[in-house]
Every structure is written in C-alpha cells, then in structure tokens.
Short mmCIF file of N, CA and C in Angstrom, two decimals:
data_model
loop_
_atom_site.label_atom_id
_atom_site.label_comp_id
_atom_site.label_asym_id
_atom_site.label_seq_id
_atom_site.Cartn_x
_atom_site.Cartn_y
_atom_site.Cartn_z
N MET A 277 -5.63 -0.89 -18.82
CA MET A 277 -4.06 -0.16 -18.64
C MET A 277 -4.18 -0.23 -17.19
N SER A 278 -2.64 -0.71 -16.76
CA SER A 278 -2.41 -0.17 -15.11
C SER A 278 -2.34 1.01 -14.68
N GLU A 279 -3.38 1.26 -13.62
CA GLU A 279 -2.78 2.27 -13.33
C GLU A 279 -2.12 2.69 -11.61
N ILE A 280 -0.89 3.46 -11.28
CA ILE A 280 -0.60 3.63 -10.03
C ILE A 280 -0.39 5.02 -9.64
N VAL A 281 -0.47 4.98 -8.45
CA VAL A 281 -0.99 6.49 -8.19
C VAL A 281 0.10 5.80 -7.31
N PHE A 282 1.46 6.91 -6.24
CA PHE A 282 2.71 7.66 -5.61
C PHE A 282 1.85 7.69 -4.98
N HIS A 283 1.52 7.43 -3.65
CA HIS A 283 1.23 8.50 -2.23
C HIS A 283 2.49 8.99 -1.76
N LEU A 284 2.41 10.47 -1.35
CA LEU A 284 3.78 11.57 -1.17
C LEU A 284 3.25 11.63 0.28
N ILE A 285 4.22 10.69 1.67
CA ILE A 285 3.45 10.55 2.50
C ILE A 285 4.99 12.45 3.45
N ASP A 286 3.47 13.59 3.61
CA ASP A 286 4.50 14.04 4.27
C ASP A 286 4.36 15.19 5.84
N ASP A 287 3.45 13.96 5.94
CA ASP A 287 2.81 13.88 7.69
C ASP A 287 3.78 12.97 8.44
N PRO A 288 4.50 14.31 9.48
CA PRO A 288 5.90 13.41 10.18
C PRO A 288 5.60 13.13 11.74
N ALA A 289 4.21 12.33 11.41
CA ALA A 289 3.94 11.13 12.79
C ALA A 289 4.76 10.58 12.40
N GLU A 290 5.24 9.99 13.79
CA GLU A 290 5.67 8.65 13.72
C GLU A 290 5.67 6.82 12.68
N ASP A 291 4.20 7.53 13.05
CA ASP A 291 3.22 5.92 12.17
C ASP A 291 2.56 6.37 10.90
N ALA A 292 2.85 7.67 10.33
CA ALA A 292 1.53 8.02 9.59
C ALA A 292 2.44 7.10 8.00
N PHE A 293 3.16 6.53 7.50
CA PHE A 293 3.82 5.51 6.34
C PHE A 293 2.52 4.05 6.82
N TRP A 294 2.48 3.37 8.01
CA TRP A 294 1.71 2.31 8.62
C TRP A 294 0.35 3.19 8.45
N TYR A 295 0.16 4.17 9.38
CA TYR A 295 -1.81 4.92 9.15
C TYR A 295 -1.58 4.73 7.88
N PHE A 296 -1.29 5.82 6.98
CA PHE A 296 -1.89 5.06 5.74
C PHE A 296 -2.18 4.87 5.03
N ALA A 297 -1.02 3.75 4.66
CA ALA A 297 -1.19 2.51 4.36
C ALA A 297 -2.62 1.39 5.20
N ALA A 298 -2.16 1.78 6.42
CA ALA A 298 -4.18 0.49 6.60
C ALA A 298 -4.86 0.99 6.36
N GLU A 299 -4.95 2.83 5.74
CA GLU A 299 -6.26 3.37 5.62
C GLU A 299 -6.52 2.80 4.16
N LEU A 300 -5.52 3.13 3.54
CA LEU A 300 -5.49 2.55 2.62
C LEU A 300 -6.56 1.06 1.61
N CYS A 301 -5.46 0.00 2.84
CA CYS A 301 -5.99 -1.29 3.20
C CYS A 301 -7.94 -1.48 3.19
N ALA A 302 -8.42 -0.84 4.48
CA ALA A 302 -9.48 0.08 5.09
C ALA A 302 -10.16 -0.18 3.59
N GLU A 303 -9.95 1.31 2.63
CA GLU A 303 -11.13 1.72 1.88
C GLU A 303 -11.28 0.40 0.52
N GLN A 304 -9.34 -0.23 0.33
CA GLN A 304 -10.26 -2.10 -0.73
C GLN A 304 -11.13 -2.85 -0.30
N ALA A 305 -10.91 -2.94 1.31
CA ALA A 305 -12.31 -3.48 1.89
C ALA A 305 -13.39 -3.23 1.95
N GLU A 306 -13.91 -2.18 2.02
CA GLU A 306 -14.53 -1.87 1.72
C GLU A 306 -15.19 -1.88 0.44
N ALA A 307 -14.65 -1.57 -0.26
CA ALA A 307 -15.14 -1.97 -1.98
C ALA A 307 -15.33 -3.10 -2.57
N GLN A 308 -14.53 -4.10 -1.64
CA GLN A 308 -14.77 -5.43 -1.68
C GLN A 308 -13.54 -5.45 -3.06
N HIS A 309 -12.90 -5.12 -3.34
CA HIS A 309 -11.56 -5.49 -4.14
C HIS A 309 -10.24 -6.02 -2.72
N PRO A 310 -10.32 -7.83 -3.78
CA PRO A 310 -9.26 -7.75 -3.09
C PRO A 310 -7.73 -7.52 -3.73
N THR A 311 -6.71 -7.48 -2.80
CA THR A 311 -5.91 -6.32 -2.60
C THR A 311 -5.07 -7.07 -1.92
N TYR A 312 -3.80 -7.06 -2.93
CA TYR A 312 -2.44 -7.85 -2.15
C TYR A 312 -1.47 -6.90 -1.47
N VAL A 313 -0.68 -6.77 -0.33
CA VAL A 313 -0.14 -5.66 0.01
C VAL A 313 0.90 -5.78 0.39
N VAL A 314 2.34 -5.79 -0.29
CA VAL A 314 3.19 -6.25 -0.64
C VAL A 314 4.07 -5.21 0.54
N CYS A 315 5.30 -6.19 1.17
CA CYS A 315 5.91 -5.89 2.59
C CYS A 315 7.15 -6.12 2.13
N ALA A 316 8.50 -5.53 2.59
CA ALA A 316 9.40 -5.34 2.38
C ALA A 316 10.45 -6.55 2.73
N SER A 317 9.49 -7.75 4.03
CA SER A 317 10.00 -8.55 4.71
C SER A 317 8.84 -9.21 5.79
N LEU A 318 9.24 -10.70 5.65
CA LEU A 318 8.32 -10.94 6.39
C LEU A 318 8.75 -10.43 8.06
N ALA A 319 9.16 -9.72 8.51
CA ALA A 319 8.96 -8.69 10.08
C ALA A 319 8.32 -7.85 9.64
N HIS A 320 8.18 -6.98 8.44
CA HIS A 320 7.06 -6.48 7.51
C HIS A 320 5.91 -6.70 7.95
N VAL A 321 5.79 -7.38 7.31
CA VAL A 321 4.42 -8.05 6.97
C VAL A 321 2.99 -8.52 8.53
N GLU A 322 4.57 -9.38 9.62
CA GLU A 322 4.23 -9.28 10.93
C GLU A 322 4.13 -8.00 10.90
N GLY A 323 4.56 -6.87 11.38
CA GLY A 323 4.77 -5.82 12.06
C GLY A 323 3.30 -5.11 12.10
N PHE A 324 2.97 -5.34 10.45
CA PHE A 324 1.25 -4.74 9.81
C PHE A 324 0.11 -4.99 9.77
N ASP A 325 0.31 -6.73 10.11
CA ASP A 325 -0.79 -7.77 10.50
C ASP A 325 -1.41 -7.06 11.21
N ASP A 326 0.04 -6.47 12.46
CA ASP A 326 -0.53 -6.46 14.50
C ASP A 326 -1.00 -5.16 13.77
N TYR A 327 -0.24 -4.48 13.79
CA TYR A 327 -0.94 -2.39 13.34
C TYR A 327 -1.88 -2.96 12.94
N LEU A 328 -2.85 -3.55 12.39
CA LEU A 328 -4.55 -3.49 11.16
C LEU A 328 -4.97 -4.04 11.90
N TRP A 329 -4.90 -4.61 13.30
CA TRP A 329 -5.78 -5.26 14.65
C TRP A 329 -6.32 -3.78 15.26
N SER A 330 -5.34 -3.16 15.20
CA SER A 330 -5.19 -1.85 16.01
C SER A 330 -4.94 -0.71 15.91
N TYR A 331 -4.99 -0.15 14.66
CA TYR A 331 -4.43 1.31 14.23
C TYR A 331 -5.93 2.18 14.46
N ARG A 332 -7.03 1.54 14.66
CA ARG A 332 -8.23 2.51 14.91
C ARG A 332 -9.18 1.63 15.62
N ASP A 333 -9.76 1.75 16.40
CA ASP A 333 -11.00 1.18 17.28
C ASP A 333 -12.45 1.06 16.78
N ASP A 334 -12.53 2.17 15.91
CA ASP A 334 -14.27 2.58 14.84
C ASP A 334 -13.58 1.72 13.62
N ARG A 335 -12.36 0.59 13.23
CA ARG A 335 -12.93 0.78 11.94
C ARG A 335 -11.80 -1.15 11.66
N PHE A 336 -12.03 -1.88 11.64
CA PHE A 336 -11.52 -2.82 11.82
C PHE A 336 -11.52 -3.29 9.07
N VAL A 337 -10.50 -4.11 8.72
CA VAL A 337 -9.81 -4.41 8.37
C VAL A 337 -9.50 -5.84 7.83
N PRO A 338 -10.77 -6.81 8.01
CA PRO A 338 -10.32 -7.96 7.23
C PRO A 338 -9.39 -7.98 6.98
N HIS A 339 -8.21 -8.87 6.67
CA HIS A 339 -7.65 -9.06 6.32
C HIS A 339 -6.24 -10.64 6.83
N THR A 340 -5.62 -10.74 6.36
CA THR A 340 -4.62 -12.28 6.53
C THR A 340 -3.42 -12.32 6.44
N ALA A 341 -2.46 -12.65 6.53
CA ALA A 341 -0.74 -12.92 6.38
C ALA A 341 -0.46 -14.79 5.52
N ASP A 342 -1.84 -15.75 5.90
CA ASP A 342 -1.71 -16.58 5.99
C ASP A 342 -1.83 -17.33 4.35
N PRO A 343 -1.77 -17.60 3.72
CA PRO A 343 -1.72 -18.31 2.19
C PRO A 343 -3.27 -19.09 1.94
N GLU A 344 -3.12 -19.93 3.29
CA GLU A 344 -4.22 -20.67 3.22
C GLU A 344 -5.90 -20.06 3.57
N ASP A 345 -5.36 -19.00 3.83
CA ASP A 345 -6.73 -18.13 3.84
C ASP A 345 -6.97 -16.95 3.64
N ALA A 346 -5.74 -16.69 2.11
CA ALA A 346 -6.17 -15.52 1.44
C ALA A 346 -7.50 -15.94 0.44
N ASP A 347 -8.43 -16.52 0.64
CA ASP A 347 -9.28 -16.82 -0.35
C ASP A 347 -10.86 -16.26 0.83
N HIS A 348 -10.43 -16.08 1.72
CA HIS A 348 -11.55 -15.63 2.97
C HIS A 348 -11.02 -14.37 3.89
N ALA A 349 -10.68 -13.36 2.90
CA ALA A 349 -9.93 -12.31 3.55
C ALA A 349 -10.05 -11.20 2.16
N PRO A 350 -10.66 -10.16 2.52
CA PRO A 350 -9.51 -8.90 0.73
C PRO A 350 -8.79 -8.40 1.15
N ILE A 351 -8.17 -8.41 2.22
CA ILE A 351 -6.78 -7.67 2.02
C ILE A 351 -5.69 -9.20 2.32
N PHE A 352 -4.88 -8.96 1.72
CA PHE A 352 -3.57 -10.00 1.83
C PHE A 352 -2.60 -9.75 1.80
N ILE A 353 -1.72 -10.17 3.46
CA ILE A 353 -0.31 -9.74 3.43
C ILE A 353 0.90 -10.11 2.98
N GLY A 354 1.80 -10.21 2.10
CA GLY A 354 3.08 -10.59 1.76
C GLY A 354 4.48 -10.40 2.02
N CYS A 355 4.77 -11.34 0.74
CA CYS A 355 6.28 -9.91 1.28
C CYS A 355 7.56 -10.63 -0.14
N ASP A 356 6.15 -10.98 -1.13
CA ASP A 356 6.44 -11.51 -2.33
C ASP A 356 5.98 -10.68 -3.82
N PRO A 357 6.99 -9.50 -3.80
CA PRO A 357 5.90 -9.07 -5.04
C PRO A 357 5.77 -9.46 -6.38
N GLU A 358 5.92 -10.63 -6.80
CA GLU A 358 5.48 -11.45 -8.00
C GLU A 358 4.83 -11.76 -7.61
N ALA A 359 4.21 -12.21 -6.79
CA ALA A 359 2.68 -12.94 -5.98
C ALA A 359 1.61 -12.68 -6.70
N GLY A 360 0.84 -13.79 -7.28
CA GLY A 360 -0.98 -13.37 -9.08
C GLY A 360 -1.45 -13.80 -8.03
N GLY A 361 -2.32 -12.80 -8.84
CA GLY A 361 -3.86 -13.75 -8.47
C GLY A 361 -5.06 -12.32 -7.81
N PHE A 362 -4.01 -11.26 -8.43
CA PHE A 362 -4.33 -10.30 -7.14
C PHE A 362 -4.02 -9.49 -8.55
N ALA A 363 -4.91 -8.49 -9.02
CA ALA A 363 -5.29 -7.04 -9.45
C ALA A 363 -4.98 -5.83 -8.97
N ARG A 364 -5.12 -6.09 -7.78
CA ARG A 364 -4.40 -4.68 -6.86
C ARG A 364 -3.58 -4.78 -6.46
N VAL A 365 -2.72 -4.11 -5.86
CA VAL A 365 -1.83 -3.98 -5.36
C VAL A 365 -1.36 -2.59 -4.37
N ILE A 366 -0.27 -3.12 -3.27
CA ILE A 366 -0.50 -1.39 -2.18
C ILE A 366 0.92 -1.97 -1.76
N ASN A 367 2.32 -1.68 -2.52
CA ASN A 367 3.33 -1.52 -2.02
C ASN A 367 3.59 -0.96 -1.10
N LEU A 368 4.43 -1.37 -0.02
CA LEU A 368 5.08 -0.76 0.80
C LEU A 368 6.70 -0.63 0.72
N THR A 369 6.96 -1.51 -0.39
CA THR A 369 8.82 -2.40 -0.20
C THR A 369 9.70 -1.03 -0.38
N GLY A 370 8.95 0.40 -0.99
CA GLY A 370 10.05 0.60 -1.58
C GLY A 370 10.73 0.44 -3.06
N THR A 371 10.20 -0.45 -3.83
CA THR A 371 11.18 -1.37 -4.83
C THR A 371 10.03 -2.05 -5.65
N PRO A 372 10.42 -1.54 -6.92
CA PRO A 372 9.09 -2.08 -7.98
C PRO A 372 8.78 -3.10 -8.53
N ILE A 373 6.89 -2.89 -8.37
CA ILE A 373 6.76 -4.32 -8.61
C ILE A 373 6.54 -4.61 -9.89
N PRO A 374 6.97 -5.39 -10.19
CA PRO A 374 7.07 -6.32 -11.41
C PRO A 374 6.75 -6.47 -12.02
N ARG A 375 6.12 -6.18 -13.53
CA ARG A 375 5.97 -6.49 -14.59
C ARG A 375 4.19 -5.61 -13.97
N PRO A 376 4.33 -4.20 -14.13
CA PRO A 376 3.87 -3.48 -13.29
C PRO A 376 1.65 -3.69 -14.62
N THR A 377 1.80 -3.56 -15.74
CA THR A 377 1.08 -3.96 -16.44
C THR A 377 0.21 -5.24 -16.58
N ASP A 378 0.31 -6.12 -16.36
CA ASP A 378 -0.26 -7.21 -15.27
C ASP A 378 -1.04 -6.86 -14.11
N ARG A 379 -0.83 -5.73 -13.40
CA ARG A 379 -2.25 -5.45 -12.34
C ARG A 379 -3.18 -4.36 -13.30
N GLU A 380 -4.21 -3.93 -12.79
CA GLU A 380 -5.34 -3.07 -12.41
C GLU A 380 -4.88 -1.37 -11.80
N HIS A 381 -4.72 -2.40 -11.26
CA HIS A 381 -4.23 -0.44 -9.89
C HIS A 381 -3.17 -0.82 -9.00
N ILE A 382 -2.14 -0.32 -8.67
CA ILE A 382 -1.10 0.10 -8.12
C ILE A 382 -0.85 0.60 -6.76
N ASP A 383 -1.17 0.66 -5.89
CA ASP A 383 -1.07 2.14 -4.98
C ASP A 383 0.51 2.29 -4.45
N GLU A 384 1.34 3.18 -4.11
CA GLU A 384 2.86 2.75 -4.07
C GLU A 384 2.91 3.81 -2.90
N VAL A 385 2.97 3.39 -2.08
CA VAL A 385 2.83 4.59 -0.42
C VAL A 385 4.38 4.82 0.18
N ILE A 386 4.80 6.58 -0.08
CA ILE A 386 6.43 7.28 -0.09
C ILE A 386 6.36 7.11 0.98
N ARG A 387 7.06 6.58 1.82
CA ARG A 387 7.38 7.48 3.05
C ARG A 387 8.41 9.60 2.99
N ALA A 388 8.49 10.07 4.03
CA ALA A 388 8.65 11.18 3.70
C ALA A 388 10.47 10.98 4.00
N GLY A 389 11.26 12.21 3.01
CA GLY A 389 12.87 12.28 3.02
C GLY A 389 13.18 12.32 1.69
N GLU A 390 14.56 12.13 1.71
CA GLU A 390 14.59 12.93 0.40
C GLU A 390 14.78 11.20 -0.61
N GLN A 391 15.22 9.83 0.24
CA GLN A 391 16.16 9.11 -0.25
C GLN A 391 15.19 8.08 -0.88
N PRO A 392 13.54 8.47 -0.19
CA PRO A 392 12.49 6.98 -0.70
C PRO A 392 11.41 8.42 -1.70
N ARG A 393 12.03 9.46 -1.45
CA ARG A 393 10.94 10.86 -2.80
C ARG A 393 12.45 9.99 -4.25
N ALA A 394 13.38 9.57 -4.08
CA ALA A 394 14.34 9.44 -5.13
C ALA A 394 14.18 7.93 -5.87
N ASP A 395 14.11 6.95 -4.88
CA ASP A 395 13.88 5.43 -5.11
C ASP A 395 12.19 5.70 -5.77
N ALA A 396 11.16 6.61 -5.33
CA ALA A 396 10.22 6.08 -6.45
C ALA A 396 10.28 7.49 -7.08
N ARG A 397 10.81 8.10 -7.72
CA ARG A 397 10.66 9.13 -8.90
C ARG A 397 12.11 7.54 -9.72
N ALA A 398 12.88 6.74 -9.29
CA ALA A 398 13.39 5.53 -10.25
C ALA A 398 12.22 5.12 -10.52
N ARG A 399 11.29 4.47 -9.60
CA ARG A 399 10.10 3.84 -10.30
C ARG A 399 9.04 3.93 -11.00
N TRP A 400 8.73 5.66 -11.14
CA TRP A 400 7.93 6.13 -11.65
C TRP A 400 8.35 6.09 -13.14
N ARG A 401 9.48 6.11 -13.46
CA ARG A 401 10.21 6.10 -14.84
C ARG A 401 10.20 5.27 -14.95
N GLN A 402 10.43 3.87 -14.35
CA GLN A 402 10.13 2.50 -15.12
C GLN A 402 8.76 2.04 -15.01
N TYR A 403 8.44 2.23 -14.31
CA TYR A 403 6.65 2.06 -14.89
C TYR A 403 5.56 3.05 -15.82
N LYS A 404 6.17 4.54 -16.24
CA LYS A 404 5.98 5.23 -16.63
C LYS A 404 6.50 3.69 -18.42
N SER A 405 7.51 3.69 -18.19
CA SER A 405 8.67 3.34 -19.23
C SER A 405 7.96 1.83 -19.55
N ALA A 406 6.77 1.30 -18.43
CA ALA A 406 6.56 -0.07 -19.04
C ALA A 406 4.64 0.26 -19.69
N GLY A 407 4.08 1.47 -19.54
CA GLY A 407 3.05 1.49 -20.20
C GLY A 407 2.12 1.97 -19.33
N ALA A 408 2.22 1.76 -17.84
CA ALA A 408 1.48 2.00 -17.10
C ALA A 408 0.77 3.84 -17.17
N THR A 409 -0.32 4.36 -16.59
CA THR A 409 -1.44 5.21 -16.54
C THR A 409 -0.57 5.56 -15.10
N ILE A 410 0.58 7.53 -15.22
CA ILE A 410 0.79 7.40 -13.63
C ILE A 410 -0.35 8.19 -13.02
N ASP A 411 -0.10 8.76 -11.33
CA ASP A 411 -0.44 9.81 -11.49
C ASP A 411 0.18 9.75 -9.80
N HIS A 412 1.08 11.36 -9.13
CA HIS A 412 0.22 11.05 -7.78
C HIS A 412 -0.79 11.79 -6.83
N HIS A 413 -0.04 11.32 -5.47
CA HIS A 413 -1.54 11.90 -4.28
C HIS A 413 -0.16 12.37 -3.16
N ARG A 414 0.16 13.83 -2.72
CA ARG A 414 1.27 14.36 -2.03
C ARG A 414 -0.07 14.41 -0.18
N VAL A 415 0.25 13.81 0.68
CA VAL A 415 -0.58 13.84 1.80
C VAL A 415 0.02 14.64 2.65
N GLU A 416 -0.56 15.80 3.07
CA GLU A 416 -0.58 16.36 4.71
C GLU A 416 -0.33 16.28 5.16
N SER A 417 -1.28 15.47 6.07
CA SER A 417 -1.62 14.77 6.79
C SER A 417 -2.73 12.84 6.46
N VAL A 418 -1.99 12.48 7.42
CA VAL A 418 -3.03 10.92 7.17
C VAL A 418 -4.17 10.86 8.06
N ARG A 419 -4.62 11.36 9.37
CA ARG A 419 -5.45 11.57 9.91
C ARG A 419 -6.47 12.02 10.18
N PRO A 420 -7.56 12.05 9.97
CA PRO A 420 -9.27 12.51 9.60
C PRO A 420 -8.83 13.95 11.02
N SER A 421 -9.56 15.14 10.53
CA SER A 421 -8.61 16.65 11.13
C SER A 421 -9.36 16.53 13.11
N ASP A 422 -10.56 15.23 13.01
CA ASP A 422 -11.58 15.04 14.41
C ASP A 422 -11.59 14.13 14.33
N GLU A 423 -10.40 13.67 14.44
CA GLU A 423 -9.63 12.42 15.53
C GLU A 423 -8.42 13.43 15.98
#
C-alpha cells in the first residue's frame, strides 16, 4: 500500500521549502533509498540541483539530474511526474503524482500560505480516493536548533 506524507512548512525562512526538501533527500540517500524528486520545471530542477551542492557544509547529498547517471546516485531530480522506476518520490510540484498507488512512498512538501495549503487539501482527497494511506507532519522550523 502506498504511504503519502504531507509536510506542511510553517517556517518563515526564505529557503525553508528548499532546505526541507534537501533534508528529505539527504535522509533518503543515507538510508540508500533510490528516490525521484519531482520539480515543477526544468529551471526548478537546475536550481534545486545547485542548491543541493551548497545548502549545508557538513552534509553531502549524492544526486543527479542527468538521466544517464540515474543508476549512480540515490537521488534523481527531474520534472516528469509520471517517470517510472522509483518506488519513492519527493513531490515539489504542487500538483498530484499520477497513479500514487504505484509508488511505495510519496513525500509532499507544502509551502507556507493559503493557496499551497488549499492545493494540498485537493491532492489529499485525490490520494485518499485512490486508496493511499496518508499522514501529515507540521514543520515549524526546518533547521536544527543548533544551526
């Protein structure tokens, strides 16, 4: 059964959305779970790829946005929500992942604000009607307290 977790970002930091997504990627890479990160556009793919190289000095996230290197890094970044081959997905698009029950786990990262939350509620209903198990996690601060 597919598990979907909605991460509701309440942190007001300008990069809170991207920082939290990077932390999710690091956790998946450290657990050796091949994960597909779905971005909204090629510009977002390129921006997030750059962000992962520098978001923390003490943490490296092995990743690629090059389809030819996808087998050599646990995190693959792209912008095709229907791309197959990954049981785990981190969705940064604000739109639903097609056929969610074909995936083992989906992390939905939700920006602060009323419109992103309204869009997330609509995705929640779609995923629920598809038969997925859904949970949510409120994120007040994306950075550890010692940073």
